[in-house]
């Protein structure tokens, strides 16, 4: 890929995607331009990885073919306003801001601009992301393929209609935090059982990784995979009973739904 790619916002999510792209080697460091209001972030990226930097959003937009808007939802309209006057119809704008609709973006940058809404997640950093892609009507099939190629280099992607993005936010955008909490809790219990902390994290994290891979690669229902682990009168069904008693399944559903509903509220300007 020869496109020049810009990142407006290089915080946790923007940086994860940027470094994931570099790790995949689909683009070279000199094809990436970064801008963040916190200049120490882009200075470090330039020093450690060789990416280019810009002094402002408009300067970045003037030199890039594909522009990632990786800023928080509460400041995205300000960032859009800074680049609206210099955007060209040929450029592709990728927004990862939760709750900010395609129409809201077009209202600022103009109705003729190419925009793709993306809901990524932080495993992009290790090229294990799952991202939803939602283009507007101006993005051609070839241009969508270019964007999809970027995101397939950092994990998996699914094309979804815009109304489903709220659910994606809950189940993947926010959910890595829930999984990290699960890993931490599993490891804490293992430490209480006598396992050294470092090993406890290894066992817990690899168990989550392997279990997820089984779901993706076997095609079996998670409930069937769970049943396969539960021997009659065994240790696993004893633990499953405790999770059911404590409302584990309901708590996870409520957490995902809470993140989903927050995304809806953001889209309504709340």
PDB file of C-alpha atoms in Angstrom:
ATOM      1  CA  UNK A   1       0.000   0.000   0.000  1.00  0.00           C
ATOM      2  CA  UNK A   2       1.364   3.388  -1.019  1.00  0.00           C
ATOM      3  CA  UNK A   3      -1.201   5.704   0.571  1.00  0.00           C
ATOM      4  CA  UNK A   4      -0.109   8.242   3.129  1.00  0.00           C
ATOM      5  CA  UNK A   5      -2.019   7.711   6.351  1.00  0.00           C
ATOM      6  CA  UNK A   6      -2.652  10.332   9.005  1.00  0.00           C
ATOM      7  CA  UNK A   7      -3.687   9.962  12.639  1.00  0.00           C
ATOM      8  CA  UNK A   8      -5.393  12.899  14.320  1.00  0.00           C
ATOM      9  CA  UNK A   9      -5.213  11.750  17.911  1.00  0.00           C
ATOM     10  CA  UNK A  10      -2.545   9.278  19.031  1.00  0.00           C
ATOM     11  CA  UNK A  11      -3.910   8.263  22.404  1.00  0.00           C
ATOM     12  CA  UNK A  12      -4.614   4.691  23.481  1.00  0.00           C
ATOM     13  CA  UNK A  13      -6.788   3.634  20.544  1.00  0.00           C
ATOM     14  CA  UNK A  14      -5.125   5.679  17.816  1.00  0.00           C
ATOM     15  CA  UNK A  15      -1.686   4.546  18.954  1.00  0.00           C
ATOM     16  CA  UNK A  16      -2.815   0.907  19.085  1.00  0.00           C
ATOM     17  CA  UNK A  17      -3.985   1.028  15.464  1.00  0.00           C
ATOM     18  CA  UNK A  18      -0.911   2.952  14.333  1.00  0.00           C
ATOM     19  CA  UNK A  19       1.510   0.509  15.953  1.00  0.00           C
ATOM     20  CA  UNK A  20      -0.547  -2.432  14.724  1.00  0.00           C
ATOM     21  CA  UNK A  21      -0.213  -1.205  11.139  1.00  0.00           C
ATOM     22  CA  UNK A  22       3.525  -0.810  11.572  1.00  0.00           C
ATOM     23  CA  UNK A  23       3.805  -4.286  13.081  1.00  0.00           C
ATOM     24  CA  UNK A  24       1.905  -5.784  10.128  1.00  0.00           C
ATOM     25  CA  UNK A  25       4.361  -4.085   7.728  1.00  0.00           C
ATOM     26  CA  UNK A  26       1.486  -3.194   5.412  1.00  0.00           C
ATOM     27  CA  UNK A  27       2.765   0.388   5.511  1.00  0.00           C
ATOM     28  CA  UNK A  28       6.131   1.905   6.296  1.00  0.00           C
ATOM     29  CA  UNK A  29       6.767   4.398   9.065  1.00  0.00           C
ATOM     30  CA  UNK A  30       7.386   7.223   6.589  1.00  0.00           C
ATOM     31  CA  UNK A  31       3.865   6.734   5.206  1.00  0.00           C
ATOM     32  CA  UNK A  32       2.331   7.603   8.576  1.00  0.00           C
ATOM     33  CA  UNK A  33       1.805  11.120   9.898  1.00  0.00           C
ATOM     34  CA  UNK A  34       0.688  11.690  13.475  1.00  0.00           C
ATOM     35  CA  UNK A  35      -0.742  14.668  15.293  1.00  0.00           C
ATOM     36  CA  UNK A  36      -1.829  14.918  18.906  1.00  0.00           C
ATOM     37  CA  UNK A  37      -2.414  17.938  21.091  1.00  0.00           C
ATOM     38  CA  UNK A  38       0.040  16.288  23.483  1.00  0.00           C
ATOM     39  CA  UNK A  39       3.191  16.683  21.430  1.00  0.00           C
ATOM     40  CA  UNK A  40       5.197  14.386  23.696  1.00  0.00           C
ATOM     41  CA  UNK A  41       3.161  11.447  22.328  1.00  0.00           C
ATOM     42  CA  UNK A  42       3.954  12.125  18.672  1.00  0.00           C
ATOM     43  CA  UNK A  43       7.549  13.051  19.520  1.00  0.00           C
ATOM     44  CA  UNK A  44       7.968   9.624  21.109  1.00  0.00           C
ATOM     45  CA  UNK A  45       6.354   7.872  18.128  1.00  0.00           C
ATOM     46  CA  UNK A  46       8.717   9.702  15.799  1.00  0.00           C
ATOM     47  CA  UNK A  47      11.751   8.893  17.916  1.00  0.00           C
ATOM     48  CA  UNK A  48      10.955   5.226  18.527  1.00  0.00           C
ATOM     49  CA  UNK A  49       9.251   4.251  15.273  1.00  0.00           C
ATOM     50  CA  UNK A  50      10.195   6.835  12.664  1.00  0.00           C
ATOM     51  CA  UNK A  51       6.713   8.125  11.850  1.00  0.00           C
ATOM     52  CA  UNK A  52       6.259  11.677  10.619  1.00  0.00           C
ATOM     53  CA  UNK A  53       4.538  14.350  12.689  1.00  0.00           C
ATOM     54  CA  UNK A  54       2.375  17.378  11.925  1.00  0.00           C
ATOM     55  CA  UNK A  55       1.952  20.641  13.793  1.00  0.00           C
ATOM     56  CA  UNK A  56      -1.831  20.609  13.506  1.00  0.00           C
ATOM     57  CA  UNK A  57      -4.878  18.776  12.165  1.00  0.00           C
ATOM     58  CA  UNK A  58      -5.173  20.896   9.022  1.00  0.00           C
ATOM     59  CA  UNK A  59      -1.497  20.457   8.155  1.00  0.00           C
ATOM     60  CA  UNK A  60      -1.874  16.687   8.528  1.00  0.00           C
ATOM     61  CA  UNK A  61      -5.041  16.581   6.418  1.00  0.00           C
ATOM     62  CA  UNK A  62      -3.352  18.418   3.573  1.00  0.00           C
ATOM     63  CA  UNK A  63      -0.751  15.688   3.090  1.00  0.00           C
ATOM     64  CA  UNK A  64      -2.625  12.421   3.699  1.00  0.00           C
ATOM     65  CA  UNK A  65      -4.839  10.162   1.578  1.00  0.00           C
ATOM     66  CA  UNK A  66      -6.504   8.335   4.467  1.00  0.00           C
ATOM     67  CA  UNK A  67      -7.126  10.199   7.716  1.00  0.00           C
ATOM     68  CA  UNK A  68      -7.937   8.510  11.023  1.00  0.00           C
ATOM     69  CA  UNK A  69      -9.891  10.664  13.435  1.00  0.00           C
ATOM     70  CA  UNK A  70      -8.925   9.016  16.718  1.00  0.00           C
ATOM     71  CA  UNK A  71     -10.103  11.643  19.179  1.00  0.00           C
ATOM     72  CA  UNK A  72     -12.701  11.482  21.938  1.00  0.00           C
ATOM     73  CA  UNK A  73     -16.362  11.961  20.967  1.00  0.00           C
ATOM     74  CA  UNK A  74     -16.592  15.213  22.945  1.00  0.00           C
ATOM     75  CA  UNK A  75     -13.922  16.927  20.833  1.00  0.00           C
ATOM     76  CA  UNK A  76     -14.460  15.314  17.433  1.00  0.00           C
ATOM     77  CA  UNK A  77     -16.581  18.168  16.098  1.00  0.00           C
ATOM     78  CA  UNK A  78     -13.778  20.592  16.909  1.00  0.00           C
ATOM     79  CA  UNK A  79     -11.269  18.389  15.076  1.00  0.00           C
ATOM     80  CA  UNK A  80     -13.605  18.034  12.102  1.00  0.00           C
ATOM     81  CA  UNK A  81     -13.999  21.800  11.949  1.00  0.00           C
ATOM     82  CA  UNK A  82     -10.231  22.232  11.850  1.00  0.00           C
ATOM     83  CA  UNK A  83      -9.866  20.051   8.746  1.00  0.00           C
ATOM     84  CA  UNK A  84     -13.151  20.734   6.929  1.00  0.00           C
ATOM     85  CA  UNK A  85     -11.716  23.568   4.868  1.00  0.00           C
ATOM     86  CA  UNK A  86      -8.790  21.545   3.494  1.00  0.00           C
ATOM     87  CA  UNK A  87     -10.388  18.134   2.882  1.00  0.00           C
ATOM     88  CA  UNK A  88     -10.662  16.997  -0.732  1.00  0.00           C
ATOM     89  CA  UNK A  89     -13.395  14.678  -2.044  1.00  0.00           C
ATOM     90  CA  UNK A  90     -10.764  12.028  -2.930  1.00  0.00           C
ATOM     91  CA  UNK A  91      -9.592  11.655   0.679  1.00  0.00           C
ATOM     92  CA  UNK A  92     -11.028   9.014   2.993  1.00  0.00           C
ATOM     93  CA  UNK A  93     -11.886  10.021   6.549  1.00  0.00           C
ATOM     94  CA  UNK A  94     -12.038   7.214   9.125  1.00  0.00           C
ATOM     95  CA  UNK A  95     -13.746   8.029  12.415  1.00  0.00           C
ATOM     96  CA  UNK A  96     -13.425   5.788  15.463  1.00  0.00           C
ATOM     97  CA  UNK A  97     -15.440   8.081  17.755  1.00  0.00           C
ATOM     98  CA  UNK A  98     -18.225   6.218  19.547  1.00  0.00           C
ATOM     99  CA  UNK A  99     -21.707   7.596  18.993  1.00  0.00           C
ATOM    100  CA  UNK A 100     -20.821  10.118  16.270  1.00  0.00           C
ATOM    101  CA  UNK A 101     -22.902   9.308  13.186  1.00  0.00           C
ATOM    102  CA  UNK A 102     -21.997   9.543   9.521  1.00  0.00           C
ATOM    103  CA  UNK A 103     -24.550  12.335   9.114  1.00  0.00           C
ATOM    104  CA  UNK A 104     -23.046  14.266  12.034  1.00  0.00           C
ATOM    105  CA  UNK A 105     -19.601  14.030  10.454  1.00  0.00           C
ATOM    106  CA  UNK A 106     -20.853  15.017   7.004  1.00  0.00           C
ATOM    107  CA  UNK A 107     -22.669  18.006   8.498  1.00  0.00           C
ATOM    108  CA  UNK A 108     -19.268  19.442   9.451  1.00  0.00           C
ATOM    109  CA  UNK A 109     -16.938  18.333   6.623  1.00  0.00           C
ATOM    110  CA  UNK A 110     -19.458  18.461   3.787  1.00  0.00           C
ATOM    111  CA  UNK A 111     -21.928  16.022   2.200  1.00  0.00           C
ATOM    112  CA  UNK A 112     -19.556  15.012  -0.620  1.00  0.00           C
ATOM    113  CA  UNK A 113     -16.758  13.624   1.573  1.00  0.00           C
ATOM    114  CA  UNK A 114     -15.859   9.936   1.884  1.00  0.00           C
ATOM    115  CA  UNK A 115     -16.343   8.751   5.472  1.00  0.00           C
ATOM    116  CA  UNK A 116     -16.013   5.360   7.132  1.00  0.00           C
ATOM    117  CA  UNK A 117     -17.141   4.819  10.706  1.00  0.00           C
ATOM    118  CA  UNK A 118     -15.092   2.212  12.521  1.00  0.00           C
ATOM    119  CA  UNK A 119     -15.494   0.688  15.948  1.00  0.00           C
ATOM    120  CA  UNK A 120     -12.109  -0.885  16.737  1.00  0.00           C
ATOM    121  CA  UNK A 121     -10.720  -2.289  19.954  1.00  0.00           C
ATOM    122  CA  UNK A 122      -7.339  -2.112  21.640  1.00  0.00           C
ATOM    123  CA  UNK A 123      -6.157  -5.642  20.674  1.00  0.00           C
ATOM    124  CA  UNK A 124      -5.221  -3.877  17.426  1.00  0.00           C
ATOM    125  CA  UNK A 125      -1.906  -3.308  19.199  1.00  0.00           C
ATOM    126  CA  UNK A 126      -1.148  -7.045  18.949  1.00  0.00           C
ATOM    127  CA  UNK A 127      -2.949  -7.479  15.611  1.00  0.00           C
ATOM    128  CA  UNK A 128      -5.915  -9.293  17.166  1.00  0.00           C
ATOM    129  CA  UNK A 129      -8.577  -6.585  16.817  1.00  0.00           C
ATOM    130  CA  UNK A 130     -12.146  -7.047  15.676  1.00  0.00           C
ATOM    131  CA  UNK A 131     -13.447  -3.923  13.957  1.00  0.00           C
ATOM    132  CA  UNK A 132     -16.777  -2.927  12.458  1.00  0.00           C
ATOM    133  CA  UNK A 133     -16.607  -0.931   9.202  1.00  0.00           C
ATOM    134  CA  UNK A 134     -19.471   1.282   8.018  1.00  0.00           C
ATOM    135  CA  UNK A 135     -18.839   3.407   4.898  1.00  0.00           C
ATOM    136  CA  UNK A 136     -21.042   6.197   3.596  1.00  0.00           C
ATOM    137  CA  UNK A 137     -22.391   6.228   0.045  1.00  0.00           C
ATOM    138  CA  UNK A 138     -19.379   8.080  -1.396  1.00  0.00           C
ATOM    139  CA  UNK A 139     -16.873   5.316  -0.579  1.00  0.00           C
ATOM    140  CA  UNK A 140     -16.392   3.136  -3.658  1.00  0.00           C
ATOM    141  CA  UNK A 141     -15.962  -0.663  -3.461  1.00  0.00           C
ATOM    142  CA  UNK A 142     -12.258  -0.270  -4.292  1.00  0.00           C
ATOM    143  CA  UNK A 143     -11.807   2.358  -1.589  1.00  0.00           C
ATOM    144  CA  UNK A 144     -13.645   0.186   0.914  1.00  0.00           C
ATOM    145  CA  UNK A 145     -11.258  -2.651   0.021  1.00  0.00           C
ATOM    146  CA  UNK A 146      -8.304  -0.367   0.806  1.00  0.00           C
ATOM    147  CA  UNK A 147      -9.747   0.458   4.218  1.00  0.00           C
ATOM    148  CA  UNK A 148     -10.626  -3.192   4.854  1.00  0.00           C
ATOM    149  CA  UNK A 149      -7.061  -4.186   4.000  1.00  0.00           C
ATOM    150  CA  UNK A 150      -5.756  -1.836   6.681  1.00  0.00           C
ATOM    151  CA  UNK A 151      -8.001  -3.329   9.322  1.00  0.00           C
ATOM    152  CA  UNK A 152      -7.506  -6.939   8.238  1.00  0.00           C
ATOM    153  CA  UNK A 153      -3.796  -6.362   8.852  1.00  0.00           C
ATOM    154  CA  UNK A 154      -4.500  -5.722  12.546  1.00  0.00           C
ATOM    155  CA  UNK A 155      -7.062  -8.480  13.091  1.00  0.00           C
ATOM    156  CA  UNK A 156     -10.544  -9.175  11.777  1.00  0.00           C
ATOM    157  CA  UNK A 157     -13.272  -6.894  10.494  1.00  0.00           C
ATOM    158  CA  UNK A 158     -16.986  -7.064   9.761  1.00  0.00           C
ATOM    159  CA  UNK A 159     -19.006  -4.672   7.612  1.00  0.00           C
ATOM    160  CA  UNK A 160     -22.114  -3.630   9.548  1.00  0.00           C
ATOM    161  CA  UNK A 161     -24.985  -1.177   9.002  1.00  0.00           C
ATOM    162  CA  UNK A 162     -24.746   1.955  11.073  1.00  0.00           C
ATOM    163  CA  UNK A 163     -27.616   1.134  13.411  1.00  0.00           C
ATOM    164  CA  UNK A 164     -25.702  -1.930  14.679  1.00  0.00           C
ATOM    165  CA  UNK A 165     -22.591   0.014  15.722  1.00  0.00           C
ATOM    166  CA  UNK A 166     -23.975   0.654  19.213  1.00  0.00           C
ATOM    167  CA  UNK A 167     -24.114  -3.096  19.861  1.00  0.00           C
ATOM    168  CA  UNK A 168     -20.594  -3.498  18.431  1.00  0.00           C
ATOM    169  CA  UNK A 169     -19.389  -0.838  20.873  1.00  0.00           C
ATOM    170  CA  UNK A 170     -20.671  -2.921  23.769  1.00  0.00           C
ATOM    171  CA  UNK A 171     -19.513  -6.337  22.635  1.00  0.00           C
ATOM    172  CA  UNK A 172     -16.057  -5.415  21.301  1.00  0.00           C
ATOM    173  CA  UNK A 173     -15.158  -1.746  21.635  1.00  0.00           C
ATOM    174  CA  UNK A 174     -15.589  -1.638  25.416  1.00  0.00           C
ATOM    175  CA  UNK A 175     -15.394  -5.351  26.201  1.00  0.00           C
ATOM    176  CA  UNK A 176     -11.580  -5.768  26.333  1.00  0.00           C
ATOM    177  CA  UNK A 177     -11.774  -3.992  29.705  1.00  0.00           C
ATOM    178  CA  UNK A 178     -14.254  -6.614  30.902  1.00  0.00           C
ATOM    179  CA  UNK A 179     -11.969  -9.426  29.721  1.00  0.00           C
ATOM    180  CA  UNK A 180      -8.970  -7.841  31.455  1.00  0.00           C
ATOM    181  CA  UNK A 181     -11.000  -7.753  34.666  1.00  0.00           C
ATOM    182  CA  UNK A 182     -11.810 -11.458  34.218  1.00  0.00           C
ATOM    183  CA  UNK A 183      -8.134 -12.311  33.699  1.00  0.00           C
ATOM    184  CA  UNK A 184      -7.155 -10.258  36.754  1.00  0.00           C
ATOM    185  CA  UNK A 185      -9.788 -11.964  38.917  1.00  0.00           C
ATOM    186  CA  UNK A 186      -8.795 -15.453  37.722  1.00  0.00           C
ATOM    187  CA  UNK A 187      -5.143 -14.703  38.448  1.00  0.00           C
ATOM    188  CA  UNK A 188      -5.937 -13.300  41.898  1.00  0.00           C
ATOM    189  CA  UNK A 189      -7.729 -16.533  42.759  1.00  0.00           C
ATOM    190  CA  UNK A 190      -4.780 -18.565  41.486  1.00  0.00           C
ATOM    191  CA  UNK A 191      -2.404 -16.510  43.641  1.00  0.00           C
ATOM    192  CA  UNK A 192      -4.671 -17.179  46.615  1.00  0.00           C
ATOM    193  CA  UNK A 193      -4.266 -20.856  45.765  1.00  0.00           C
ATOM    194  CA  UNK A 194      -0.479 -20.574  45.914  1.00  0.00           C
ATOM    195  CA  UNK A 195       0.537 -19.879  42.298  1.00  0.00           C
ATOM    196  CA  UNK A 196       3.163 -17.138  41.770  1.00  0.00           C
ATOM    197  CA  UNK A 197       1.675 -13.923  40.359  1.00  0.00           C
ATOM    198  CA  UNK A 198       3.565 -14.027  37.055  1.00  0.00           C
ATOM    199  CA  UNK A 199       2.536 -17.596  36.357  1.00  0.00           C
ATOM    200  CA  UNK A 200      -1.043 -16.874  37.426  1.00  0.00           C
ATOM    201  CA  UNK A 201      -1.378 -14.192  34.729  1.00  0.00           C
ATOM    202  CA  UNK A 202       0.136 -16.541  32.144  1.00  0.00           C
ATOM    203  CA  UNK A 203      -2.332 -19.316  32.940  1.00  0.00           C
ATOM    204  CA  UNK A 204      -5.327 -16.994  33.063  1.00  0.00           C
ATOM    205  CA  UNK A 205      -4.500 -15.038  29.901  1.00  0.00           C
ATOM    206  CA  UNK A 206      -3.598 -18.083  27.810  1.00  0.00           C
ATOM    207  CA  UNK A 207      -6.790 -19.814  28.927  1.00  0.00           C
ATOM    208  CA  UNK A 208      -8.871 -16.876  27.691  1.00  0.00           C
ATOM    209  CA  UNK A 209      -6.896 -16.727  24.433  1.00  0.00           C
ATOM    210  CA  UNK A 210      -7.213 -20.448  23.768  1.00  0.00           C
ATOM    211  CA  UNK A 211     -10.890 -20.543  24.646  1.00  0.00           C
ATOM    212  CA  UNK A 212     -11.646 -17.664  22.285  1.00  0.00           C
ATOM    213  CA  UNK A 213      -9.696 -19.389  19.524  1.00  0.00           C
ATOM    214  CA  UNK A 214     -11.775 -22.538  20.007  1.00  0.00           C
ATOM    215  CA  UNK A 215     -14.982 -20.534  19.499  1.00  0.00           C
ATOM    216  CA  UNK A 216     -13.647 -18.915  16.323  1.00  0.00           C
ATOM    217  CA  UNK A 217     -12.042 -21.992  14.778  1.00  0.00           C
ATOM    218  CA  UNK A 218     -14.386 -24.857  15.706  1.00  0.00           C
ATOM    219  CA  UNK A 219     -17.629 -23.078  14.882  1.00  0.00           C
ATOM    220  CA  UNK A 220     -19.231 -24.787  17.878  1.00  0.00           C
ATOM    221  CA  UNK A 221     -21.690 -22.965  20.136  1.00  0.00           C
ATOM    222  CA  UNK A 222     -19.991 -21.587  23.285  1.00  0.00           C
ATOM    223  CA  UNK A 223     -22.519 -23.475  25.387  1.00  0.00           C
ATOM    224  CA  UNK A 224     -21.499 -26.760  23.764  1.00  0.00           C
ATOM    225  CA  UNK A 225     -17.826 -26.023  24.359  1.00  0.00           C
ATOM    226  CA  UNK A 226     -18.633 -25.223  27.982  1.00  0.00           C
ATOM    227  CA  UNK A 227     -20.525 -28.489  28.364  1.00  0.00           C
ATOM    228  CA  UNK A 228     -17.551 -30.399  26.958  1.00  0.00           C
ATOM    229  CA  UNK A 229     -15.399 -29.178  29.857  1.00  0.00           C
ATOM    230  CA  UNK A 230     -17.959 -30.026  32.531  1.00  0.00           C
ATOM    231  CA  UNK A 231     -17.450 -33.646  33.568  1.00  0.00           C
ATOM    232  CA  UNK A 232     -20.205 -35.151  35.760  1.00  0.00           C
ATOM    233  CA  UNK A 233     -19.432 -34.391  39.393  1.00  0.00           C
ATOM    234  CA  UNK A 234     -16.189 -32.681  38.406  1.00  0.00           C
ATOM    235  CA  UNK A 235     -14.365 -29.520  39.353  1.00  0.00           C
ATOM    236  CA  UNK A 236     -15.589 -27.407  36.440  1.00  0.00           C
ATOM    237  CA  UNK A 237     -19.333 -27.833  36.972  1.00  0.00           C
ATOM    238  CA  UNK A 238     -18.743 -26.890  40.611  1.00  0.00           C
ATOM    239  CA  UNK A 239     -17.259 -23.575  39.489  1.00  0.00           C
ATOM    240  CA  UNK A 240     -19.969 -23.047  36.864  1.00  0.00           C
ATOM    241  CA  UNK A 241     -22.545 -23.445  39.591  1.00  0.00           C
ATOM    242  CA  UNK A 242     -20.925 -20.645  41.597  1.00  0.00           C
ATOM    243  CA  UNK A 243     -20.857 -18.314  38.575  1.00  0.00           C
ATOM    244  CA  UNK A 244     -24.536 -18.961  37.907  1.00  0.00           C
ATOM    245  CA  UNK A 245     -25.366 -18.416  41.575  1.00  0.00           C
ATOM    246  CA  UNK A 246     -23.476 -15.085  41.590  1.00  0.00           C
ATOM    247  CA  UNK A 247     -25.180 -13.850  38.408  1.00  0.00           C
ATOM    248  CA  UNK A 248     -22.042 -13.947  36.231  1.00  0.00           C
ATOM    249  CA  UNK A 249     -23.917 -14.272  32.941  1.00  0.00           C
ATOM    250  CA  UNK A 250     -26.380 -11.503  33.851  1.00  0.00           C
ATOM    251  CA  UNK A 251     -23.576  -9.188  35.024  1.00  0.00           C
ATOM    252  CA  UNK A 252     -21.710  -9.569  31.715  1.00  0.00           C
ATOM    253  CA  UNK A 253     -24.895  -8.929  29.732  1.00  0.00           C
ATOM    254  CA  UNK A 254     -25.646  -5.850  31.795  1.00  0.00           C
ATOM    255  CA  UNK A 255     -22.110  -4.496  31.315  1.00  0.00           C
ATOM    256  CA  UNK A 256     -22.278  -4.905  27.529  1.00  0.00           C
ATOM    257  CA  UNK A 257     -25.744  -3.375  27.410  1.00  0.00           C
ATOM    258  CA  UNK A 258     -24.617  -0.437  29.570  1.00  0.00           C
ATOM    259  CA  UNK A 259     -21.811   0.328  27.107  1.00  0.00           C
ATOM    260  CA  UNK A 260     -24.258  -0.065  24.213  1.00  0.00           C
ATOM    261  CA  UNK A 261     -26.715   2.363  25.776  1.00  0.00           C
ATOM    262  CA  UNK A 262     -23.956   4.874  26.479  1.00  0.00           C
ATOM    263  CA  UNK A 263     -23.046   4.782  22.787  1.00  0.00           C
ATOM    264  CA  UNK A 264     -26.686   5.510  21.940  1.00  0.00           C
ATOM    265  CA  UNK A 265     -26.730   8.459  24.338  1.00  0.00           C
ATOM    266  CA  UNK A 266     -23.516   9.833  22.824  1.00  0.00           C
ATOM    267  CA  UNK A 267     -25.099   9.704  19.367  1.00  0.00           C
ATOM    268  CA  UNK A 268     -27.987  11.772  20.758  1.00  0.00           C
ATOM    269  CA  UNK A 269     -25.624  14.419  22.092  1.00  0.00           C
ATOM    270  CA  UNK A 270     -25.949  13.472  25.763  1.00  0.00           C
TER     271      UNK A 270
END
